[in-house]
Coordinates of C-alpha atoms in Angstrom, one line a residue:
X1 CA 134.3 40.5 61.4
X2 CA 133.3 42.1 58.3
X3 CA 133.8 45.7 59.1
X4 CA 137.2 44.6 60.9
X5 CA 137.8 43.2 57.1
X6 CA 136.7 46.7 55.1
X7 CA 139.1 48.8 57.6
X8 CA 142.1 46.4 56.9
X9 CA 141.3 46.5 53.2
X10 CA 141.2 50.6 53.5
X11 CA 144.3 50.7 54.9
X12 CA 146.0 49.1 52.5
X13 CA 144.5 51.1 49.7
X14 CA 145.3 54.3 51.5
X15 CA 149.0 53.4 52.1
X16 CA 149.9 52.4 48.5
X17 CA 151.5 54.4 46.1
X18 CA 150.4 53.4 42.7
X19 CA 152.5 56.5 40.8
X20 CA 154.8 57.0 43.1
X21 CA 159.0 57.7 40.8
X22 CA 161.7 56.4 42.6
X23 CA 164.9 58.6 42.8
X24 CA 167.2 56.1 41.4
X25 CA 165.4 55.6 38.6
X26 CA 164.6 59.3 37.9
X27 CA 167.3 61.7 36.1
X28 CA 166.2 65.5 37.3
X29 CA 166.5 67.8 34.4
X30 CA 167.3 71.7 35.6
X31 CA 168.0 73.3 32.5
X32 CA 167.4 72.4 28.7
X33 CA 168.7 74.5 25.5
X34 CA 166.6 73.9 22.0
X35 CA 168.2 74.4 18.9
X36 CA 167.6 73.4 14.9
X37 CA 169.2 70.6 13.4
X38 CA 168.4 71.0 10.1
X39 CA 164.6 69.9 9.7
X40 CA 165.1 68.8 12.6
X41 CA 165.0 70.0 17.0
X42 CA 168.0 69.6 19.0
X43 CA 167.3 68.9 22.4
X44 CA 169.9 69.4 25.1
X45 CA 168.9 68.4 28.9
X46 CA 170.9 69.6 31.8
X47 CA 171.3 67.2 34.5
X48 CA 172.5 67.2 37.9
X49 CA 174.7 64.4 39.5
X50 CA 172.8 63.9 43.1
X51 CA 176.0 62.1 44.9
X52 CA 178.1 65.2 44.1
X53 CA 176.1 68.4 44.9
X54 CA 175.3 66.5 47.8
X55 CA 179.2 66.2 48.7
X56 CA 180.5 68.6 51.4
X57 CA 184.2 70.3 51.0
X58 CA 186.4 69.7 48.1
X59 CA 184.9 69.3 45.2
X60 CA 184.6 65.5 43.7
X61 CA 186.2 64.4 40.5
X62 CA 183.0 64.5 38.0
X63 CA 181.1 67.4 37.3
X64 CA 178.3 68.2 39.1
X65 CA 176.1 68.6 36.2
X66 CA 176.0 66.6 32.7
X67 CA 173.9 67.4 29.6
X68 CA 172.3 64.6 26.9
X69 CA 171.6 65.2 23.8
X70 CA 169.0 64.1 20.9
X71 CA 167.1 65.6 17.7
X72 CA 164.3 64.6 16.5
X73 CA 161.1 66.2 14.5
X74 CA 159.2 66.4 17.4
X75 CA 160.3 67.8 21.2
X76 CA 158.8 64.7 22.8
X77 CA 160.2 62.1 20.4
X78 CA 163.1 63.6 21.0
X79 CA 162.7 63.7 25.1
X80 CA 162.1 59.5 24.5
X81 CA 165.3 59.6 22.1
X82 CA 167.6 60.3 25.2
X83 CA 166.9 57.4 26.6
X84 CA 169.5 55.9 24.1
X85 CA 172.0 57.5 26.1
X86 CA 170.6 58.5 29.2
X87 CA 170.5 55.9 31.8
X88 CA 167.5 57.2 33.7
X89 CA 164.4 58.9 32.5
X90 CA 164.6 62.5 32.6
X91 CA 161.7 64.1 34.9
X92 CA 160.7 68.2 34.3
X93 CA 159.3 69.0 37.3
X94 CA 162.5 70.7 38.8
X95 CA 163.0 72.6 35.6
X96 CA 164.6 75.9 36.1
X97 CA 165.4 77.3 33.1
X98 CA 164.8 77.0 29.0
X99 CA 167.5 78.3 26.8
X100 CA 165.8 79.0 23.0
X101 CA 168.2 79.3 20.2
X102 CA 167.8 82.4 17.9
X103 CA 166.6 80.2 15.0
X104 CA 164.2 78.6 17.3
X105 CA 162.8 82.1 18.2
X106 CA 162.6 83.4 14.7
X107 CA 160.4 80.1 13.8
X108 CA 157.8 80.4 16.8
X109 CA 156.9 80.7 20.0
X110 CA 154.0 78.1 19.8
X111 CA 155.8 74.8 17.9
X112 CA 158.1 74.0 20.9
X113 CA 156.3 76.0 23.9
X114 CA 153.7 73.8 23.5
X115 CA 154.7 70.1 25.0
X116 CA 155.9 72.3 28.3
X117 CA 152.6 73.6 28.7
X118 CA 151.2 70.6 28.1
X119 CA 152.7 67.8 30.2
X120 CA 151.4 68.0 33.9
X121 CA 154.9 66.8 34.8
X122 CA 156.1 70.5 33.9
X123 CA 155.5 73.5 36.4
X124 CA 154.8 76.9 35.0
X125 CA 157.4 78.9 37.4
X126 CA 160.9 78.4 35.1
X127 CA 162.5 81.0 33.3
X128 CA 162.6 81.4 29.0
X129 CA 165.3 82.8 27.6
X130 CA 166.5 83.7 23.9
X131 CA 170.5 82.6 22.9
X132 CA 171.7 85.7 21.5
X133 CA 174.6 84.9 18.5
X134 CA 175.0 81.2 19.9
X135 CA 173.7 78.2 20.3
X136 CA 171.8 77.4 23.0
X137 CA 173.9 74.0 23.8
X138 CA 177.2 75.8 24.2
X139 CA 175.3 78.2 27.1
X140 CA 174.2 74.7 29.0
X141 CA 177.8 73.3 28.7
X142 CA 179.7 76.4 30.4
X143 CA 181.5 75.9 33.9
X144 CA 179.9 78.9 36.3
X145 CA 181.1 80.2 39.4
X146 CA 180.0 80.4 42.9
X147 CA 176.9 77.7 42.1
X148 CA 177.5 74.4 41.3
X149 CA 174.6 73.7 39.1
X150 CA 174.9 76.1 36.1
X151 CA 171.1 76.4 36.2
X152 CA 170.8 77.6 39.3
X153 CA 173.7 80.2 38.5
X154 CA 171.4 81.6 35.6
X155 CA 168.1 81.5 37.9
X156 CA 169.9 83.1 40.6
X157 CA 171.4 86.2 38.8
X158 CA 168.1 86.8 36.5
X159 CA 166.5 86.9 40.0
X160 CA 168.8 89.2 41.7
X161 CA 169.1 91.5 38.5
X162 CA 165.3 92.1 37.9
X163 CA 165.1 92.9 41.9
X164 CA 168.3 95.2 41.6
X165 CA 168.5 96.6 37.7
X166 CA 165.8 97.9 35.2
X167 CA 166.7 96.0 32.4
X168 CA 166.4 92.8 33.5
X169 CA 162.9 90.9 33.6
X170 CA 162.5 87.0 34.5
X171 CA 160.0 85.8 32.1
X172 CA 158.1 82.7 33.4
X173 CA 156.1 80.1 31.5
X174 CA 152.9 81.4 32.3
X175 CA 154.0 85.1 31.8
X176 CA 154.7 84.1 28.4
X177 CA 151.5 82.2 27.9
X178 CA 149.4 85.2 29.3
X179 CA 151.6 87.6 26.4
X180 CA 150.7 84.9 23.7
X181 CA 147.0 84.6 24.4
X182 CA 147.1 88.4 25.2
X183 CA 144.8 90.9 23.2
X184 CA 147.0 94.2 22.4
X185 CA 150.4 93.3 24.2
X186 CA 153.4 91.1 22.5
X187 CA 156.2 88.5 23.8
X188 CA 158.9 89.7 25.1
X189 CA 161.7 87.2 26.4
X190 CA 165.1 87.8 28.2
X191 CA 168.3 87.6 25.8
X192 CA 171.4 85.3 27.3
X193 CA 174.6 85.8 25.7
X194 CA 178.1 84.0 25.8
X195 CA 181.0 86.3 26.8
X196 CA 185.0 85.1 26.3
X197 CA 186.2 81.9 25.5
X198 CA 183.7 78.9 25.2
X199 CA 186.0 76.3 24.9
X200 CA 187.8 77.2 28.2
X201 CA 184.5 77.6 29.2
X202 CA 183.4 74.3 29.3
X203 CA 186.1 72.9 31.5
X204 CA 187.2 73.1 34.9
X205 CA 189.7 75.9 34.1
X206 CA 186.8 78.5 34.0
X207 CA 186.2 78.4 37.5
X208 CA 190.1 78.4 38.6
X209 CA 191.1 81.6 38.2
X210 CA 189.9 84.7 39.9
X211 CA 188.4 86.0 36.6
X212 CA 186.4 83.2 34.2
X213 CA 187.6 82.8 31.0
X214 CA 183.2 82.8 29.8
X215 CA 180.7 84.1 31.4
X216 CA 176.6 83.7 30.6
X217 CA 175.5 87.6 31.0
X218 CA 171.7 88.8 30.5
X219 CA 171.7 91.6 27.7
X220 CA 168.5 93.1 27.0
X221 CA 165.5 91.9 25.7
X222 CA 164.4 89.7 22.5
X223 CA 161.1 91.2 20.7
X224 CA 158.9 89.8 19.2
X225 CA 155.6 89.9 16.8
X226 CA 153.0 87.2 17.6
X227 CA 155.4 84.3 18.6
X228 CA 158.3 85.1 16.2
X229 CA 161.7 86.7 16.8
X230 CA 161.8 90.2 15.0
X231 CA 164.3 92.0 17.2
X232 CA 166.5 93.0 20.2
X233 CA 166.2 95.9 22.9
X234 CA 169.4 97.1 24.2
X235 CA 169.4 97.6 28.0
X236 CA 168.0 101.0 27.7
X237 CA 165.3 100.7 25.5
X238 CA 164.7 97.5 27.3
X239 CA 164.5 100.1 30.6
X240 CA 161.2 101.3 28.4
X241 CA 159.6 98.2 28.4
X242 CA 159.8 96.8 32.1
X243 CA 158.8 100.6 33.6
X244 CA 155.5 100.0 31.3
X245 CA 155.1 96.8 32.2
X246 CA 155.5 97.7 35.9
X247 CA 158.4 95.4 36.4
X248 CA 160.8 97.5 38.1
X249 CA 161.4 96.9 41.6
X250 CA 164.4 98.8 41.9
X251 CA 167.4 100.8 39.7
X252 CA 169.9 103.5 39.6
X253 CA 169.4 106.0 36.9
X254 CA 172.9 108.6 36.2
X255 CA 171.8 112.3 35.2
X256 CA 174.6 115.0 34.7
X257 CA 175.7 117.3 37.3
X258 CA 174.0 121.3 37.3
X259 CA 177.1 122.7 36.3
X260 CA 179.9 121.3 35.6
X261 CA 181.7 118.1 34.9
X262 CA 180.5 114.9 37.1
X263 CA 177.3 112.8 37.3
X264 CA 174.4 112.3 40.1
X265 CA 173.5 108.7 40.5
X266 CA 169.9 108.4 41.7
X267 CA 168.6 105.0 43.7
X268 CA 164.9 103.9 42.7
X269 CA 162.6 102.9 45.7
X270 CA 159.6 103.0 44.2
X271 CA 158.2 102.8 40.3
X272 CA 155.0 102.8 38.8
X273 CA 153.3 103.7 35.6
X274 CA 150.3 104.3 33.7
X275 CA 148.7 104.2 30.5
X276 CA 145.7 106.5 29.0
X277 CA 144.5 105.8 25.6
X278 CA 141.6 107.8 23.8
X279 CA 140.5 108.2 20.4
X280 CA 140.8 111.4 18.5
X281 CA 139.3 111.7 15.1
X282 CA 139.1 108.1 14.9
X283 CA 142.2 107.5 15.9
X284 CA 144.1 106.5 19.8
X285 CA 146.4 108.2 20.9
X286 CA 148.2 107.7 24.3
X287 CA 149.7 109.0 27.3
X288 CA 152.0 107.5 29.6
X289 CA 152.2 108.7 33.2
X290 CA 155.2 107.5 35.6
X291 CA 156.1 108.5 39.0
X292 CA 159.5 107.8 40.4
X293 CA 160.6 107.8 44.0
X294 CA 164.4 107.7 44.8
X295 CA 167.3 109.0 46.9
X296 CA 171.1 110.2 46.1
X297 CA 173.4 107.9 45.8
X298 CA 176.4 109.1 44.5
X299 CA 177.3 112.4 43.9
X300 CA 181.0 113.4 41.9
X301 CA 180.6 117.0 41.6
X302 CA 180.3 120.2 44.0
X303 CA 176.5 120.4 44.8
X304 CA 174.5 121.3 48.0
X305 CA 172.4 118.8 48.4
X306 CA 170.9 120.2 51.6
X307 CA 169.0 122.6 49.6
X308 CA 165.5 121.8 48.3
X309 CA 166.0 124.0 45.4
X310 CA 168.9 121.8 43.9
X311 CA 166.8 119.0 44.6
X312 CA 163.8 120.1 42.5
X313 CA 166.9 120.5 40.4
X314 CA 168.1 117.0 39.7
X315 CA 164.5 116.2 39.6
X316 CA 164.1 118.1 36.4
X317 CA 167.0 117.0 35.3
X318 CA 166.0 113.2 35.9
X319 CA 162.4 113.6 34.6
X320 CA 163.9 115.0 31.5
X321 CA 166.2 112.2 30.8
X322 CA 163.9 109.8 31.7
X323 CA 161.1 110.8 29.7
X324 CA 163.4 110.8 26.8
X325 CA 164.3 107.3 27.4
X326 CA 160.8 105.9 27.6
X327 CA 160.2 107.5 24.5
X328 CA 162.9 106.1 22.7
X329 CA 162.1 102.8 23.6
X330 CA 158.4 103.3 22.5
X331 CA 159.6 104.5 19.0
X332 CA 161.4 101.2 18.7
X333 CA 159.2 99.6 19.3
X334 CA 156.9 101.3 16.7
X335 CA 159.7 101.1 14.3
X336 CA 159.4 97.5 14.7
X337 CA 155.5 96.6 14.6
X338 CA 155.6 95.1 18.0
X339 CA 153.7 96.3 21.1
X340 CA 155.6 94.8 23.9
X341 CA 154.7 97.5 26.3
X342 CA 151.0 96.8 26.2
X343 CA 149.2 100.3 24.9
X344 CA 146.6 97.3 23.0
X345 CA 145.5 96.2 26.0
X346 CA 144.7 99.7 27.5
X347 CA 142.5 100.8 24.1
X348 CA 141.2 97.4 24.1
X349 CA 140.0 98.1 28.0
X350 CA 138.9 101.9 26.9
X351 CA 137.5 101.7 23.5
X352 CA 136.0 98.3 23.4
X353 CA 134.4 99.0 19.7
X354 CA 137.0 100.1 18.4
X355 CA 139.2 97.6 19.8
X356 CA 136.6 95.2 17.8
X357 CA 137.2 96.8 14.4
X358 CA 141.0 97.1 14.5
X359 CA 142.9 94.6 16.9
X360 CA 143.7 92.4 13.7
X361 CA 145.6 95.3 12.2
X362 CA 146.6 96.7 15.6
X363 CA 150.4 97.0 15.3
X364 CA 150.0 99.2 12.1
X365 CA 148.1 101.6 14.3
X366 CA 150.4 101.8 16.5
X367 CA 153.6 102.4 14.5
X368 CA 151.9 105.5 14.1
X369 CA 149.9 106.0 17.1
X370 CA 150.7 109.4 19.2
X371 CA 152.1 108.6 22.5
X372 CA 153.6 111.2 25.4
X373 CA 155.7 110.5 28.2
X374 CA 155.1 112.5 31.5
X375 CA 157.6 111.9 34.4
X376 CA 156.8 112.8 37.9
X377 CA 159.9 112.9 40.2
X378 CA 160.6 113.0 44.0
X379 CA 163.9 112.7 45.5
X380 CA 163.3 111.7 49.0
X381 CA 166.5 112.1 51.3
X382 CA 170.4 112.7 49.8
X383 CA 171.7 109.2 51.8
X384 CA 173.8 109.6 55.2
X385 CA 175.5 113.0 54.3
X386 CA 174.0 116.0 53.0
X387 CA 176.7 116.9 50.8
X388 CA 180.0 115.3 48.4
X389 CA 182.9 115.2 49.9
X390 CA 184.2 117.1 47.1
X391 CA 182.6 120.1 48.0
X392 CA 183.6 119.7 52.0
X393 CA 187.2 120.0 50.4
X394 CA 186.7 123.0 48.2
X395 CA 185.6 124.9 51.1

């Protein structure tokens, strides 16, 4: 009778749910944008409406989406502060995306980084991004096409443009933690910006016509020195940074025709880098190595591309251009004190000692440090015809 007694009593136990959040009482936070308020943090919280994503056909008359608002001097005071308006507790553990404000940036990394990393109720898989020359409010409030949940828009499309374009690199939560504790490699973040008319933006209206009055579009990279805003990369020197980091998947790269007017397009398949540091005299110096596989993949000039000898061709041609490229986004980096592209790390795995000695002052070193760039090309196949049409004609 006892031991019929001890299996009820384990049952129960094991079918109880002492922590378990009901739905109804939860509201489930996909985005949030932090900005300053004075001395104080601006907190805005993107929330979705469950009844109407869930809806099927026409649209329903609210939005699927709303966004509360608080400041306060702390990020979670302020998180307990929307309670004032929000019905429901906001819960972080579907969080897609945090939009930073400028200012934010410029102040540091680590003063609002920190209560993310820090609640278990956050994940470490959602997106940072900088607000370039806005708010980061006004970029949580604007209407988007095609998803329904503005979040997911700006998940989706940094997704599909890091898999697809260069430029373009999804920064995670626990990338930027590994870049913060990192010894000899700085933050980088992605930089949002708001294109066209905000105010039209924010309504309805923006996803009525064929071509949106705003649109949120990913522009380069935001720089940065220990966990403080310094800079911006434009998409090409931002090309630089995600080759060295070995973040490209795929990209198209344009070169100039042999002779005459027109441009090659060339598709990447394959990327990869490497980095080799010594010391000489005292001091490192570097050398990059990259090695590109690609096809053609657009062609607006009269070539023969059935010939190997105009393919070594463009290969020159791309190595050139390409090596000029990576080196321009090295020296801007140098210009700016910041090693985003990770030459610290490589010394620091080379030269241990002198690693030791230096890392404090490491970015002075390596505004002057010596660094070459050798491209090796090799254009596989010229796509499902061997020549332009162009040239077809001519002859």
């Amino acid at each position: 009778m006892s031991v019929a007694l001890v299996w009820v009593l384990l049952t129960i136990l094991l079918t109880s749910c002492w922590s378990r959040r009901e739905l109804n009482d939860l509201a489930i936070q996909v985005a949030v944008g932090i900005d300053k308020a004075g001395e104080l943090y601006k907190l805005t919280a993107q929330v979705v409406e469950p009844s109407e994503v869930a809806k099927k056909g026409a649209g329903g008359v609210r939005s699927p989406v709303t966004t509360y608002s608080a400041t306060g001097k702390t990020l979670m005071e302020t998180y307990r502060k929307m309670t004032l308006t929000s019905p429901r507790r906001l819960y972080g553990a579907h969080l897609r995306m945090i939009i930073l404000s400028d200012e934010i940036a410029k102040e540091g990394l680590n003063k609002v980084m920190d209560v993310f990393s820090r609640d278990h109720e956050f994940r470490t898989d959602f997106y940072i991004v900088v607000a370039k020359n806005t708010k980061a409010e006004n970029m949580l409030k604007i209407v988007t096409p095609l998803e329904k949940i503005p979040a997911n828009r700006l998940l989706s499309s940094l997704e599909t443009a890091q898999r697809y374009w260069a430029p373009a690199v999804g920064i995670a939560m626990h990338d930027l933690i590994n870049d913060l504790i990192s010894d000899g490699r700085e933050p980088v973040l992605t930089a949002l910006e708001l294109i066209g008319d905000q105010r039209i933006g924010e309504t309805q209206q923006n996803v009525k016509e064929i071509t949106p009055e705003a649109v949120l579009r990913y522009a380069g990279l935001a720089i940065f020195k220990d966990d403080r805003l310094i800079g911006w990369f434009d998409q090409d020197n931002s090309k630089g940074v995600t080759y060295l980091r070995k973040k490209v998947k795929s990209t198209v790269a344009i070169i100039p025709c042999p002779e005459g007017q027109g441009e090659i397009t060339i598709e990447v398949g394959r990327a990869d880098s490497k980095m080799i540091t010594k010391l000489k005299d005292g001091q490192p110096e570097a050398q990059v190595k990259i090695n590109i596989e690609g096809s053609i993949a657009e062609a607006s000039c009269s070539i023969d591309l059935t010939k190997r000898v105009v393919l070594h061709q463009l290969e020159q041609l791309y190595k050139e251009s390409l090596e000029k490229k990576i080196l321009t986004s090295i020296r801007a980096g140098q210009k700016l004190g910041s090693d985003v592209f990770g030459f610290g790390e490589e010394v620091h795995r080379s030269n241990p000692a002198y690693w030791k000695k230096n890392k404090k002052d490491w970015n002075k070193a390596f505004r002057k440090m010596p660094i070459q760039v050798d491209a090796k090309i090799k254009l596989r196949h010229s796509g499902t015809i061997g020549n332009p049409f162009m040239k077809t004609a001519k002859e």
